[in-house]
Short mmCIF file of C-alpha atoms in Angstrom, two decimals:
data_model
loop_
_atom_site.label_atom_id
_atom_site.label_comp_id
_atom_site.label_asym_id
_atom_site.label_seq_id
_atom_site.Cartn_x
_atom_site.Cartn_y
_atom_site.Cartn_z
CA UNK A 1 48.53 105.57 -91.02
CA UNK A 2 46.03 103.16 -89.49
CA UNK A 3 46.05 99.41 -89.86
CA UNK A 4 43.10 99.69 -92.25
CA UNK A 5 45.35 101.61 -94.61
CA UNK A 6 47.99 98.91 -94.32
CA UNK A 7 45.47 96.24 -95.19
CA UNK A 8 46.46 95.51 -98.78
CA UNK A 9 50.17 95.53 -98.03
CA UNK A 10 49.72 93.18 -95.06
CA UNK A 11 47.75 90.79 -97.24
CA UNK A 12 50.46 90.72 -99.92
CA UNK A 13 53.12 90.12 -97.25
CA UNK A 14 51.18 87.22 -95.78
CA UNK A 15 50.55 85.65 -99.21
CA UNK A 16 54.22 86.00 -100.06
CA UNK A 17 55.27 84.53 -96.71
CA UNK A 18 53.19 81.45 -97.45
CA UNK A 19 54.45 81.03 -101.03
CA UNK A 20 58.06 81.38 -99.87
CA UNK A 21 57.48 78.73 -97.22
CA UNK A 22 55.83 76.34 -99.71
CA UNK A 23 58.69 76.94 -102.12
CA UNK A 24 61.24 76.26 -99.35
CA UNK A 25 59.53 72.96 -98.53
CA UNK A 26 59.18 71.98 -102.20
CA UNK A 27 62.78 72.93 -103.11
CA UNK A 28 64.03 70.68 -100.31
CA UNK A 29 62.24 67.79 -102.04
CA UNK A 30 63.37 68.53 -105.62
CA UNK A 31 65.55 66.06 -107.50
CA UNK A 32 67.73 68.95 -108.67
CA UNK A 33 68.24 70.33 -105.16
CA UNK A 34 71.81 71.12 -106.22
CA UNK A 35 70.38 74.00 -108.31
CA UNK A 36 68.06 75.24 -105.57
CA UNK A 37 70.56 76.30 -102.90
CA UNK A 38 70.10 80.06 -103.28
CA UNK A 39 66.37 79.62 -103.66
CA UNK A 40 66.16 77.75 -100.33
CA UNK A 41 68.11 80.48 -98.51
CA UNK A 42 66.17 83.34 -100.06
CA UNK A 43 62.82 81.64 -99.45
CA UNK A 44 63.66 81.52 -95.75
CA UNK A 45 64.86 85.12 -95.65
CA UNK A 46 61.88 86.39 -97.60
CA UNK A 47 59.34 84.54 -95.43
CA UNK A 48 61.03 86.04 -92.37
CA UNK A 49 60.93 89.59 -93.71
CA UNK A 50 57.34 89.31 -94.95
CA UNK A 51 56.27 87.98 -91.58
CA UNK A 52 58.12 90.81 -89.84
CA UNK A 53 56.60 93.43 -92.16
CA UNK A 54 53.07 92.14 -91.55
CA UNK A 55 53.62 92.18 -87.78
CA UNK A 56 55.24 95.61 -87.91
CA UNK A 57 52.35 97.12 -89.84
CA UNK A 58 49.72 95.54 -87.64
CA UNK A 59 51.26 96.88 -84.42
CA UNK A 60 51.49 100.26 -86.13
CA UNK A 61 55.22 100.54 -85.46
CA UNK A 62 57.19 103.74 -86.11
CA UNK A 63 59.54 101.65 -88.31
CA UNK A 64 57.01 100.52 -90.88
CA UNK A 65 58.63 102.44 -93.74
CA UNK A 66 62.12 101.09 -93.13
CA UNK A 67 60.94 97.53 -92.74
CA UNK A 68 58.69 97.63 -95.81
CA UNK A 69 61.54 99.06 -97.86
CA UNK A 70 63.80 96.22 -96.76
CA UNK A 71 61.02 93.70 -97.33
CA UNK A 72 60.66 94.95 -100.91
CA UNK A 73 64.40 94.42 -101.54
CA UNK A 74 64.37 90.88 -100.16
CA UNK A 75 61.20 90.06 -102.14
CA UNK A 76 62.84 91.26 -105.33
CA UNK A 77 65.97 89.17 -104.70
CA UNK A 78 63.85 86.11 -103.95
CA UNK A 79 61.58 86.72 -106.94
CA UNK A 80 64.55 87.04 -109.28
CA UNK A 81 66.06 83.79 -108.01
CA UNK A 82 62.76 81.92 -108.21
CA UNK A 83 62.24 83.13 -111.75
CA UNK A 84 65.37 81.24 -112.83
CA UNK A 85 63.58 78.02 -111.88
CA UNK A 86 60.07 78.83 -113.05
CA UNK A 87 59.75 75.44 -114.71
CA UNK A 88 58.98 74.45 -111.10
CA UNK A 89 55.39 75.49 -110.43
CA UNK A 90 56.25 76.43 -106.81
CA UNK A 91 59.05 78.76 -107.94
CA UNK A 92 56.79 80.37 -110.52
CA UNK A 93 54.05 81.03 -107.98
CA UNK A 94 56.58 82.23 -105.43
CA UNK A 95 58.15 84.68 -107.89
CA UNK A 96 54.72 86.13 -108.65
CA UNK A 97 53.92 86.56 -104.95
CA UNK A 98 57.34 88.13 -104.33
CA UNK A 99 56.95 90.74 -107.06
CA UNK A 100 53.37 91.55 -105.99
CA UNK A 101 54.56 91.98 -102.41
CA UNK A 102 57.54 94.11 -103.42
CA UNK A 103 55.19 96.36 -105.39
CA UNK A 104 52.76 96.73 -102.47
CA UNK A 105 55.62 97.52 -100.09
CA UNK A 106 57.09 100.12 -102.46
CA UNK A 107 53.68 101.79 -102.86
CA UNK A 108 53.25 101.91 -99.10
CA UNK A 109 56.63 103.56 -98.65
CA UNK A 110 56.11 106.09 -101.47
CA UNK B 1 49.12 66.67 -94.76
CA UNK B 2 49.72 69.17 -97.56
CA UNK B 3 49.64 72.93 -97.25
CA UNK B 4 46.24 72.95 -98.99
CA UNK B 5 44.81 71.00 -96.09
CA UNK B 6 46.28 73.50 -93.65
CA UNK B 7 44.69 76.37 -95.49
CA UNK B 8 41.82 77.20 -93.13
CA UNK B 9 43.96 76.91 -90.02
CA UNK B 10 46.68 79.13 -91.51
CA UNK B 11 44.07 81.75 -92.33
CA UNK B 12 42.67 81.75 -88.80
CA UNK B 13 46.19 82.06 -87.38
CA UNK B 14 46.99 85.01 -89.60
CA UNK B 15 43.71 86.76 -88.76
CA UNK B 16 44.34 86.21 -85.07
CA UNK B 17 47.93 87.45 -85.35
CA UNK B 18 46.64 90.70 -86.84
CA UNK B 19 43.88 91.20 -84.26
CA UNK B 20 46.34 90.55 -81.42
CA UNK B 21 48.72 93.11 -82.87
CA UNK B 22 45.95 95.70 -83.30
CA UNK B 23 44.82 95.03 -79.75
CA UNK B 24 48.41 95.40 -78.47
CA UNK B 25 48.71 98.77 -80.21
CA UNK B 26 45.28 99.94 -79.04
CA UNK B 27 45.79 98.79 -75.42
CA UNK B 28 49.00 100.82 -75.28
CA UNK B 29 46.90 103.89 -76.13
CA UNK B 30 44.02 103.24 -73.70
CA UNK B 31 43.32 105.64 -70.85
CA UNK B 32 42.90 102.66 -68.51
CA UNK B 33 46.25 101.09 -69.49
CA UNK B 34 46.61 100.11 -65.83
CA UNK B 35 43.92 97.44 -66.44
CA UNK B 36 45.44 96.22 -69.71
CA UNK B 37 48.81 94.89 -68.51
CA UNK B 38 48.01 91.20 -68.95
CA UNK B 39 46.25 91.90 -72.20
CA UNK B 40 49.33 93.62 -73.64
CA UNK B 41 51.57 90.70 -72.68
CA UNK B 42 49.20 88.04 -73.98
CA UNK B 43 48.57 89.95 -77.21
CA UNK B 44 52.30 89.85 -77.91
CA UNK B 45 52.61 86.17 -76.99
CA UNK B 46 49.58 85.19 -79.02
CA UNK B 47 50.68 87.10 -82.12
CA UNK B 48 54.06 85.37 -81.85
CA UNK B 49 52.54 81.89 -81.58
CA UNK B 50 50.02 82.47 -84.37
CA UNK B 51 52.79 83.72 -86.61
CA UNK B 52 54.91 80.69 -85.74
CA UNK B 53 52.01 78.29 -86.34
CA UNK B 54 51.28 79.78 -89.76
CA UNK B 55 54.95 79.54 -90.74
CA UNK B 56 55.24 76.01 -89.36
CA UNK B 57 52.23 74.79 -91.33
CA UNK B 58 53.33 76.45 -94.54
CA UNK B 59 56.79 74.87 -94.45
CA UNK B 60 55.08 71.55 -93.72
CA UNK B 61 57.13 71.01 -90.57
CA UNK B 62 57.09 67.71 -88.66
CA UNK B 63 56.14 69.71 -85.54
CA UNK B 64 52.86 71.13 -86.80
CA UNK B 65 50.73 69.24 -84.27
CA UNK B 66 52.74 70.30 -81.23
CA UNK B 67 52.89 73.93 -82.32
CA UNK B 68 49.19 74.13 -83.17
CA UNK B 69 48.32 72.60 -79.81
CA UNK B 70 50.41 75.22 -78.04
CA UNK B 71 48.97 77.96 -80.26
CA UNK B 72 45.46 76.89 -79.23
CA UNK B 73 46.39 77.17 -75.54
CA UNK B 74 47.87 80.65 -75.93
CA UNK B 75 44.89 81.78 -78.02
CA UNK B 76 42.51 80.61 -75.31
CA UNK B 77 44.45 82.45 -72.60
CA UNK B 78 44.52 85.62 -74.70
CA UNK B 79 40.85 85.29 -75.65
CA UNK B 80 39.85 84.89 -72.00
CA UNK B 81 41.84 87.95 -70.96
CA UNK B 82 40.49 90.07 -73.84
CA UNK B 83 36.95 89.04 -72.98
CA UNK B 84 37.31 90.76 -69.60
CA UNK B 85 37.71 94.05 -71.47
CA UNK B 86 35.21 93.52 -74.27
CA UNK B 87 33.81 97.01 -73.76
CA UNK B 88 36.88 97.90 -75.84
CA UNK B 89 36.02 97.06 -79.44
CA UNK B 90 39.62 95.92 -80.12
CA UNK B 91 39.51 93.45 -77.21
CA UNK B 92 36.14 92.10 -78.34
CA UNK B 93 37.36 91.52 -81.88
CA UNK B 94 40.60 90.05 -80.61
CA UNK B 95 38.80 87.60 -78.32
CA UNK B 96 36.65 86.43 -81.23
CA UNK B 97 39.69 85.89 -83.44
CA UNK B 98 41.49 84.06 -80.61
CA UNK B 99 38.66 81.61 -80.02
CA UNK B 100 38.19 81.01 -83.75
CA UNK B 101 41.90 80.33 -84.11
CA UNK B 102 42.00 78.05 -81.06
CA UNK B 103 39.12 76.05 -82.55
CA UNK B 104 40.81 75.73 -85.94
CA UNK B 105 44.07 74.64 -84.28
CA UNK B 106 42.30 72.05 -82.13
CA UNK B 107 40.48 70.63 -85.18
CA UNK B 108 43.74 70.37 -87.07
CA UNK B 109 45.38 68.48 -84.21
CA UNK B 110 42.40 66.12 -83.69
CA UNK C 1 82.36 87.72 -93.93
CA UNK C 2 82.24 84.55 -91.88
CA UNK C 3 80.19 83.99 -88.75
CA UNK C 4 83.39 84.28 -86.68
CA UNK C 5 83.73 87.86 -87.85
CA UNK C 6 80.15 88.53 -86.85
CA UNK C 7 80.75 87.17 -83.38
CA UNK C 8 80.94 90.40 -81.39
CA UNK C 9 77.97 91.95 -83.14
CA UNK C 10 75.84 88.82 -82.62
CA UNK C 11 76.70 88.88 -78.93
CA UNK C 12 75.68 92.52 -78.55
CA UNK C 13 72.42 91.84 -80.38
CA UNK C 14 71.60 88.91 -78.11
CA UNK C 15 72.42 90.87 -74.96
CA UNK C 16 70.27 93.76 -76.16
CA UNK C 17 67.41 91.40 -77.07
CA UNK C 18 67.42 90.09 -73.50
CA UNK C 19 67.58 93.53 -71.87
CA UNK C 20 64.74 94.79 -74.06
CA UNK C 21 62.64 91.78 -73.08
CA UNK C 22 63.38 92.25 -69.37
CA UNK C 23 62.54 95.92 -69.69
CA UNK C 24 59.27 95.07 -71.49
CA UNK C 25 58.31 92.70 -68.67
CA UNK C 26 59.34 95.16 -65.94
CA UNK C 27 57.62 98.17 -67.58
CA UNK C 28 54.37 96.18 -67.67
CA UNK C 29 54.64 95.87 -63.88
CA UNK C 30 55.57 99.49 -63.11
CA UNK C 31 53.25 101.66 -61.06
CA UNK C 32 53.77 104.50 -63.54
CA UNK C 33 52.88 102.35 -66.58
CA UNK C 34 51.15 105.41 -67.99
CA UNK C 35 54.63 106.87 -68.66
CA UNK C 36 56.03 103.66 -70.14
CA UNK C 37 53.81 103.25 -73.22
CA UNK C 38 56.47 104.14 -75.80
CA UNK C 39 59.06 102.16 -73.88
CA UNK C 40 56.91 99.02 -74.00
CA UNK C 41 56.40 99.33 -77.75
CA UNK C 42 60.05 100.06 -78.50
CA UNK C 43 61.25 97.26 -76.24
CA UNK C 44 59.21 94.80 -78.29
CA UNK C 45 60.38 96.25 -81.61
CA UNK C 46 64.00 96.34 -80.53
CA UNK C 47 63.99 92.76 -79.22
CA UNK C 48 62.48 91.66 -82.54
CA UNK C 49 65.11 93.45 -84.62
CA UNK C 50 68.01 92.28 -82.45
CA UNK C 51 66.78 88.72 -82.69
CA UNK C 52 66.43 89.06 -86.46
CA UNK C 53 69.89 90.58 -86.80
CA UNK C 54 71.50 87.76 -84.78
CA UNK C 55 69.72 85.14 -86.89
CA UNK C 56 70.57 86.93 -90.12
CA UNK C 57 74.27 87.12 -89.27
CA UNK C 58 74.44 83.52 -88.14
CA UNK C 59 72.91 82.20 -91.38
CA UNK C 60 75.33 84.42 -93.27
CA UNK C 61 72.53 86.11 -95.19
CA UNK C 62 73.18 88.47 -98.12
CA UNK C 63 71.08 91.09 -96.27
CA UNK C 64 73.23 91.39 -93.15
CA UNK C 65 74.22 95.00 -93.82
CA UNK C 66 70.68 96.25 -94.39
CA UNK C 67 69.33 94.46 -91.34
CA UNK C 68 72.16 95.60 -89.06
CA UNK C 69 71.68 99.16 -90.22
CA UNK C 70 67.99 98.97 -89.38
CA UNK C 71 68.76 97.26 -86.09
CA UNK C 72 71.07 100.15 -85.15
CA UNK C 73 68.28 102.66 -85.82
CA UNK C 74 65.75 100.80 -83.71
CA UNK C 75 68.30 100.33 -80.91
CA UNK C 76 68.99 104.05 -80.88
CA UNK C 77 65.28 104.90 -80.71
CA UNK C 78 64.76 102.39 -77.90
CA UNK C 79 67.88 103.55 -76.04
CA UNK C 80 66.75 107.19 -76.23
CA UNK C 81 63.31 106.34 -74.90
CA UNK C 82 64.71 104.17 -72.09
CA UNK C 83 67.10 106.92 -71.09
CA UNK C 84 64.12 109.14 -70.25
CA UNK C 85 63.22 106.64 -67.53
CA UNK C 86 66.66 105.73 -66.28
CA UNK C 87 65.55 106.06 -62.66
CA UNK C 88 64.20 102.59 -63.40
CA UNK C 89 67.15 100.21 -63.23
CA UNK C 90 65.75 98.08 -66.07
CA UNK C 91 65.48 101.10 -68.36
CA UNK C 92 69.01 102.19 -67.52
CA UNK C 93 70.44 98.77 -68.29
CA UNK C 94 68.34 98.49 -71.41
CA UNK C 95 69.54 101.87 -72.70
CA UNK C 96 73.16 100.82 -72.18
CA UNK C 97 72.61 97.54 -74.06
CA UNK C 98 70.80 99.38 -76.87
CA UNK C 99 73.62 101.89 -77.41
CA UNK C 100 76.28 99.16 -77.25
CA UNK C 101 74.35 97.13 -79.81
CA UNK C 102 73.79 100.11 -82.09
CA UNK C 103 77.53 100.81 -82.01
CA UNK C 104 78.42 97.20 -82.83
CA UNK C 105 75.91 97.16 -85.70
CA UNK C 106 77.22 100.44 -87.12
CA UNK C 107 80.82 99.17 -86.96
CA UNK C 108 79.83 95.99 -88.76
CA UNK C 109 78.15 97.96 -91.54
CA UNK C 110 81.01 100.43 -91.93
CA UNK D 1 60.85 82.32 -61.73
CA UNK D 2 62.90 85.40 -62.54
CA UNK D 3 65.01 85.95 -65.64
CA UNK D 4 68.12 85.37 -63.51
CA UNK D 5 66.96 81.83 -62.89
CA UNK D 6 66.43 81.33 -66.61
CA UNK D 7 69.93 82.50 -67.36
CA UNK D 8 71.62 79.20 -68.11
CA UNK D 9 68.75 77.92 -70.20
CA UNK D 10 68.61 81.14 -72.23
CA UNK D 11 72.33 80.87 -72.90
CA UNK D 12 72.04 77.28 -74.15
CA UNK D 13 69.12 78.27 -76.39
CA UNK D 14 71.07 81.15 -77.90
CA UNK D 15 74.15 78.99 -78.50
CA UNK D 16 72.02 76.32 -80.11
CA UNK D 17 70.23 78.89 -82.27
CA UNK D 18 73.59 80.04 -83.60
CA UNK D 19 74.93 76.55 -84.26
CA UNK D 20 71.72 75.58 -86.07
CA UNK D 21 71.99 78.66 -88.24
CA UNK D 22 75.66 77.99 -89.06
CA UNK D 23 74.78 74.39 -89.86
CA UNK D 24 71.92 75.54 -92.11
CA UNK D 25 74.30 77.84 -94.01
CA UNK D 26 77.03 75.19 -94.24
CA UNK D 27 74.65 72.39 -95.32
CA UNK D 28 73.43 74.59 -98.18
CA UNK D 29 77.05 74.73 -99.41
CA UNK D 30 77.87 71.01 -99.02
CA UNK D 31 78.71 68.89 -102.07
CA UNK D 32 76.42 66.16 -100.74
CA UNK D 33 73.44 68.50 -100.24
CA UNK D 34 71.26 65.63 -101.43
CA UNK D 35 71.89 63.95 -98.04
CA UNK D 36 71.30 67.14 -96.01
CA UNK D 37 67.64 67.83 -96.83
CA UNK D 38 66.25 66.88 -93.40
CA UNK D 39 69.14 68.60 -91.68
CA UNK D 40 68.42 71.88 -93.46
CA UNK D 41 64.74 71.77 -92.48
CA UNK D 42 65.43 70.83 -88.86
CA UNK D 43 68.18 73.43 -88.51
CA UNK D 44 65.66 76.10 -89.47
CA UNK D 45 62.98 74.74 -87.16
CA UNK D 46 65.38 74.37 -84.26
CA UNK D 47 66.82 77.87 -84.63
CA UNK D 48 63.26 79.21 -84.65
CA UNK D 49 62.25 77.35 -81.50
CA UNK D 50 65.46 78.23 -79.63
CA UNK D 51 65.01 81.87 -80.52
CA UNK D 52 61.38 81.72 -79.37
CA UNK D 53 62.32 79.97 -76.12
CA UNK D 54 64.99 82.58 -75.31
CA UNK D 55 62.54 85.42 -75.99
CA UNK D 56 59.79 83.71 -74.02
CA UNK D 57 62.00 83.24 -70.98
CA UNK D 58 63.36 86.76 -71.10
CA UNK D 59 59.88 88.34 -71.19
CA UNK D 60 58.93 86.03 -68.31
CA UNK D 61 55.96 84.63 -70.20
CA UNK D 62 53.38 82.36 -68.53
CA UNK D 63 54.07 79.81 -71.32
CA UNK D 64 57.75 79.22 -70.58
CA UNK D 65 57.26 75.59 -69.58
CA UNK D 66 55.28 74.60 -72.65
CA UNK D 67 57.67 76.35 -75.02
CA UNK D 68 60.80 74.92 -73.37
CA UNK D 69 59.30 71.45 -73.53
CA UNK D 70 58.65 71.85 -77.24
CA UNK D 71 62.08 73.38 -77.73
CA UNK D 72 63.64 70.28 -76.11
CA UNK D 73 61.77 68.00 -78.53
CA UNK D 74 62.84 69.94 -81.60
CA UNK D 75 66.44 70.11 -80.34
CA UNK D 76 66.49 66.35 -79.90
CA UNK D 77 65.14 65.75 -83.39
CA UNK D 78 67.69 68.15 -84.87
CA UNK D 79 70.53 66.69 -82.79
CA UNK D 80 69.67 63.16 -83.93
CA UNK D 81 69.60 64.19 -87.58
CA UNK D 82 72.87 66.14 -87.30
CA UNK D 83 74.53 63.17 -85.62
CA UNK D 84 74.00 61.12 -88.79
CA UNK D 85 76.32 63.55 -90.59
CA UNK D 86 78.87 64.18 -87.86
CA UNK D 87 81.72 63.75 -90.34
CA UNK D 88 80.77 67.35 -91.13
CA UNK D 89 82.24 69.52 -88.37
CA UNK D 90 79.22 71.86 -88.44
CA UNK D 91 76.80 68.97 -87.92
CA UNK D 92 78.90 67.60 -85.07
CA UNK D 93 78.97 70.96 -83.30
CA UNK D 94 75.28 71.52 -83.96
CA UNK D 95 74.35 68.13 -82.51
CA UNK D 96 76.32 68.90 -79.35
CA UNK D 97 74.61 72.28 -78.96
CA UNK D 98 71.20 70.70 -79.59
CA UNK D 99 71.62 68.04 -76.92
CA UNK D 100 72.99 70.57 -74.40
CA UNK D 101 70.02 72.85 -75.08
CA UNK D 102 67.51 70.00 -74.83
CA UNK D 103 69.01 69.06 -71.48
CA UNK D 104 68.84 72.63 -70.15
CA UNK D 105 65.23 72.96 -71.32
CA UNK D 106 64.21 69.67 -69.72
CA UNK D 107 65.85 70.69 -66.42
CA UNK D 108 64.03 74.01 -66.49
CA UNK D 109 60.70 72.29 -67.01
CA UNK D 110 61.29 69.64 -64.32
#
């Protein structure tokens, strides 16, 4: 598969990476930070995996499938956590980006 | 500075990261790989720094200026090397992305 | 599992990361670079995964198992490739580090 | 400079990376997480830079000096923040690792 074919999946990964990072930053500033512990951890993990997946696809690595599958799992975990706090705009947007990215990764693997 | 204000610079970093990765992959497949040694190394370095800069801006880190300044330097080095091989389409596109990214990083720092 | 329990696996990952990076650098300087294309790519991939695995274990992430499993796979692929060129000292040492790391990752997952 | 000459500095970077990651994990579990916001952010940043510095040295990159200089800065910022909370064992150990790493990076650059 060429990097052209990866295009949509790379874009979703890079959007998700950014939303996870914004959410990480915003969670660290929330009054109710006590409730955001898991969200902060998963935001970091998910940004890392999305970044890795985008890099992996764009160097056309032989491990694209494995990494996208893992990325989808981490995105789903992060999206589910963020959804518990979707009264925070940043968590709501992050959850949406996570589920969109998970979907794109799963389609790529299929 | 908020992540909205970083938007253009993040986009240039992520474009450049992708072009550097494509160029890395393509250089590794070139017949004249003997000529592409420095290009392969700088493509990896530049993708790493662009990825770091995009992550740093999107978590709103206190080290954005320093990292963007360094990213600009690495982009310029990679762009200059790629320009020597701009008969390869991937090197030509990579050089353009590198210089555009360097410019965006330098504007952000200014 | 605490980070103390991860200790041996983290150490193997960090050793392997370094050997893969040395091998990447050395392959790029080899006269027979034409033969080292896959080695260069896998060295980069393997260093990336080892680095990720070490970070993942040391933040005590919920995805340690998945990432160590993937790390083992990439280490084995890189070790097998390096073994084809084990007349190069750097490839020989890299292959050894890759197989040791794969073993440590597989034990951790088991 | 060869990777042998980088050896000590790489080791300090990798120790510091691990301590920052442990501190990140432990801060996220502290009762007084409200006080640990800056520590959590800087732990992540510092682990990222230490990891980058170790990779950069071990691939023998032309940007080792610039990245080690930046790594030293981030280590000092993280060490200073951790020192404010050195009643937490993890912050105390992290601060020590940060200052040791900053020192090794500054010596390497000098």
